[in-house]
mmCIF file of C-alpha atoms in Angstrom:
data_model
loop_
_atom_site.group_PDB
_atom_site.id
_atom_site.type_symbol
_atom_site.label_atom_id
_atom_site.label_comp_id
_atom_site.label_asym_id
_atom_site.label_seq_id
_atom_site.Cartn_x
_atom_site.Cartn_y
_atom_site.Cartn_z
ATOM 1 C CA GLN A 17 0.000 0.000 0.000
ATOM 2 C CA ALA A 18 1.469 3.323 -1.085
ATOM 3 C CA GLN A 19 1.542 5.974 1.590
ATOM 4 C CA LEU A 20 3.398 9.012 2.933
ATOM 5 C CA VAL A 21 4.081 9.387 6.629
ATOM 6 C CA GLU A 22 5.221 12.623 8.232
ATOM 7 C CA SER A 23 7.113 12.865 11.498
ATOM 8 C CA GLY A 24 9.208 15.313 13.460
ATOM 9 C CA GLY A 25 6.560 17.760 14.537
ATOM 10 C CA GLY A 26 6.219 19.025 18.069
ATOM 11 C CA SER A 27 6.341 22.099 20.262
ATOM 12 C CA VAL A 28 9.174 24.573 19.901
ATOM 13 C CA GLN A 29 9.920 28.052 21.184
ATOM 14 C CA PRO A 30 10.154 31.035 18.847
ATOM 15 C CA GLY A 31 13.569 31.136 17.243
ATOM 16 C CA GLY A 32 13.987 27.384 17.546
ATOM 17 C CA SER A 33 14.280 24.632 14.944
ATOM 18 C CA LEU A 34 12.541 21.443 13.896
ATOM 19 C CA LYS A 35 13.175 18.941 11.131
ATOM 20 C CA LEU A 36 10.154 17.324 9.549
ATOM 21 C CA SER A 37 10.379 14.057 7.645
ATOM 22 C CA CYS A 38 8.185 12.691 4.893
ATOM 23 C CA GLN A 39 8.848 9.020 4.294
ATOM 24 C CA ALA A 40 7.285 7.011 1.526
ATOM 25 C CA SER A 41 6.379 3.351 1.595
ATOM 26 C CA GLY A 42 5.016 1.252 -1.210
ATOM 27 C CA PHE A 43 6.456 3.439 -3.939
ATOM 28 C CA ASN A 44 9.703 5.137 -4.930
ATOM 29 C CA LEU A 45 9.584 8.732 -3.763
ATOM 30 C CA ASN A 46 12.536 9.612 -5.974
ATOM 31 C CA TYR A 47 10.380 9.572 -9.087
ATOM 32 C CA TYR A 48 8.147 12.313 -7.707
ATOM 33 C CA ALA A 49 8.314 15.991 -6.968
ATOM 34 C CA ILE A 50 7.317 16.468 -3.318
ATOM 35 C CA GLY A 51 5.690 19.392 -1.610
ATOM 36 C CA TRP A 52 5.106 20.486 1.962
ATOM 37 C CA PHE A 53 1.881 22.263 2.853
ATOM 38 C CA ARG A 54 0.488 23.620 6.105
ATOM 39 C CA GLN A 55 -2.966 24.229 7.443
ATOM 40 C CA ALA A 56 -3.640 26.367 10.480
ATOM 41 C CA PRO A 57 -7.069 26.670 12.122
ATOM 42 C CA GLY A 58 -9.144 29.326 10.430
ATOM 43 C CA LYS A 59 -6.530 29.988 7.755
ATOM 44 C CA VAL A 60 -6.197 29.122 4.108
ATOM 45 C CA ARG A 61 -3.920 26.186 3.339
ATOM 46 C CA GLU A 62 -0.468 27.404 2.408
ATOM 47 C CA ASP A 63 1.954 25.889 -0.059
ATOM 48 C CA VAL A 64 5.157 26.006 1.969
ATOM 49 C CA SER A 65 7.809 24.427 -0.211
ATOM 50 C CA CYS A 66 8.406 21.825 -2.882
ATOM 51 C CA ILE A 67 11.316 20.106 -4.566
ATOM 52 C CA SER A 68 11.559 18.805 -8.095
ATOM 53 C CA SER A 69 11.970 15.113 -8.800
ATOM 54 C CA ALA A 70 15.477 15.831 -10.122
ATOM 55 C CA ASN A 71 16.360 17.714 -6.911
ATOM 56 C CA ASP A 72 17.544 20.651 -8.958
ATOM 57 C CA LYS A 73 14.746 23.110 -8.220
ATOM 58 C CA ALA A 74 12.961 24.194 -5.081
ATOM 59 C CA TYR A 75 10.120 26.556 -4.315
ATOM 60 C CA TYR A 76 9.548 28.401 -1.047
ATOM 61 C CA ALA A 77 6.658 30.562 0.032
ATOM 62 C CA ASP A 78 7.700 34.123 0.808
ATOM 63 C CA SER A 79 6.653 33.572 4.412
ATOM 64 C CA VAL A 80 9.324 30.885 4.939
ATOM 65 C CA LYS A 81 12.030 31.881 2.458
ATOM 66 C CA GLY A 82 15.420 32.016 4.158
ATOM 67 C CA ARG A 83 14.178 30.073 7.194
ATOM 68 C CA PHE A 84 13.017 26.713 5.831
ATOM 69 C CA THR A 85 14.983 24.279 3.660
ATOM 70 C CA ILE A 86 13.665 21.297 1.728
ATOM 71 C CA THR A 87 15.967 18.368 0.973
ATOM 72 C CA ARG A 88 15.732 14.785 -0.217
ATOM 73 C CA ASP A 89 17.529 11.632 0.911
ATOM 74 C CA SER A 90 17.093 9.240 -1.975
ATOM 75 C CA ALA A 91 18.543 6.251 -0.131
ATOM 76 C CA ARG A 92 15.998 6.663 2.657
ATOM 77 C CA ASN A 93 13.072 7.397 0.328
ATOM 78 C CA THR A 94 12.482 10.518 2.423
ATOM 79 C CA VAL A 95 12.059 14.262 1.945
ATOM 80 C CA PHE A 96 12.854 16.631 4.795
ATOM 81 C CA LEU A 97 11.767 20.119 5.717
ATOM 82 C CA GLN A 98 14.144 21.941 8.039
ATOM 83 C CA LEU A 99 12.429 24.708 9.983
ATOM 84 C CA ASN A 100 14.745 27.336 11.467
ATOM 85 C CA SER A 101 14.030 30.617 13.233
ATOM 86 C CA VAL A 102 10.433 29.602 13.706
ATOM 87 C CA ILE A 103 7.791 32.138 14.633
ATOM 88 C CA PRO A 104 4.306 31.677 16.138
ATOM 89 C CA GLU A 105 2.786 32.108 12.677
ATOM 90 C CA ASP A 106 4.452 28.827 11.662
ATOM 91 C CA THR A 107 2.052 26.937 13.937
ATOM 92 C CA ALA A 108 0.049 24.542 11.777
ATOM 93 C CA VAL A 109 -0.412 20.960 10.700
ATOM 94 C CA TYR A 110 2.267 20.252 8.117
ATOM 95 C CA TYR A 111 1.751 17.560 5.563
ATOM 96 C CA CYS A 112 3.616 16.346 2.524
ATOM 97 C CA ALA A 113 2.291 15.224 -0.824
ATOM 98 C CA THR A 114 3.404 14.232 -4.257
ATOM 99 C CA VAL A 115 2.978 17.221 -6.518
ATOM 100 C CA THR A 116 2.823 18.434 -10.070
ATOM 101 C CA THR A 117 5.327 21.208 -10.662
ATOM 102 C CA TYR A 118 4.884 24.411 -12.647
ATOM 103 C CA TYR A 119 7.646 26.624 -13.929
ATOM 104 C CA SER A 120 8.054 30.193 -15.071
ATOM 105 C CA GLY A 121 11.085 29.942 -17.287
ATOM 106 C CA VAL A 122 13.612 28.022 -15.201
ATOM 107 C CA ASP A 123 12.048 28.928 -11.861
ATOM 108 C CA LEU A 124 9.835 26.507 -9.995
ATOM 109 C CA THR A 125 6.885 28.673 -9.039
ATOM 110 C CA LYS A 126 4.067 26.382 -8.021
ATOM 111 C CA CYS A 127 3.357 22.860 -6.876
ATOM 112 C CA GLN A 128 -0.033 21.225 -6.875
ATOM 113 C CA GLU A 129 -0.956 18.087 -4.980
ATOM 114 C CA SER A 130 -1.189 14.963 -7.062
ATOM 115 C CA GLU A 131 -1.507 11.292 -6.117
ATOM 116 C CA TYR A 132 -0.400 10.803 -2.527
ATOM 117 C CA ARG A 133 -0.738 12.830 0.650
ATOM 118 C CA GLY A 134 0.244 12.135 4.232
ATOM 119 C CA GLN A 135 -1.828 12.633 7.362
ATOM 120 C CA GLY A 136 0.232 15.502 8.691
ATOM 121 C CA THR A 137 2.293 16.399 11.731
ATOM 122 C CA GLN A 138 1.519 19.214 14.173
ATOM 123 C CA VAL A 139 4.007 22.040 14.676
ATOM 124 C CA THR A 140 3.336 24.430 17.552
ATOM 125 C CA VAL A 141 5.503 27.504 18.096
ATOM 126 C CA SER A 142 4.943 29.064 21.471
ATOM 127 C CA SER A 143 6.884 30.535 24.341
#
């Protein structure tokens, strides 16, 4: 059974760091572009970041640019999202999904959910 499982969420103080993991089972994640999304109560879902299947392009929302980093470990069939310098506005359920990528020229500008999506992991930023 193909599925994505997120882990690594938790509670962290403002300015702290967390590393989220998105591990695939039942299929080879390396053939897919992967995105991270977040949903906070009462807010619109936000496309946080995504990485191309070739690992050569990444997209970041303006709200996380310079603070979050998306990476892939092909051997572990896992994509990571490193959260640094977190702020209370980063509080949300974060989930990963396979995505379709869209480009403007050579820049990856948008990722849209496709086949698989995980259940999510809660990130709470609070002092």
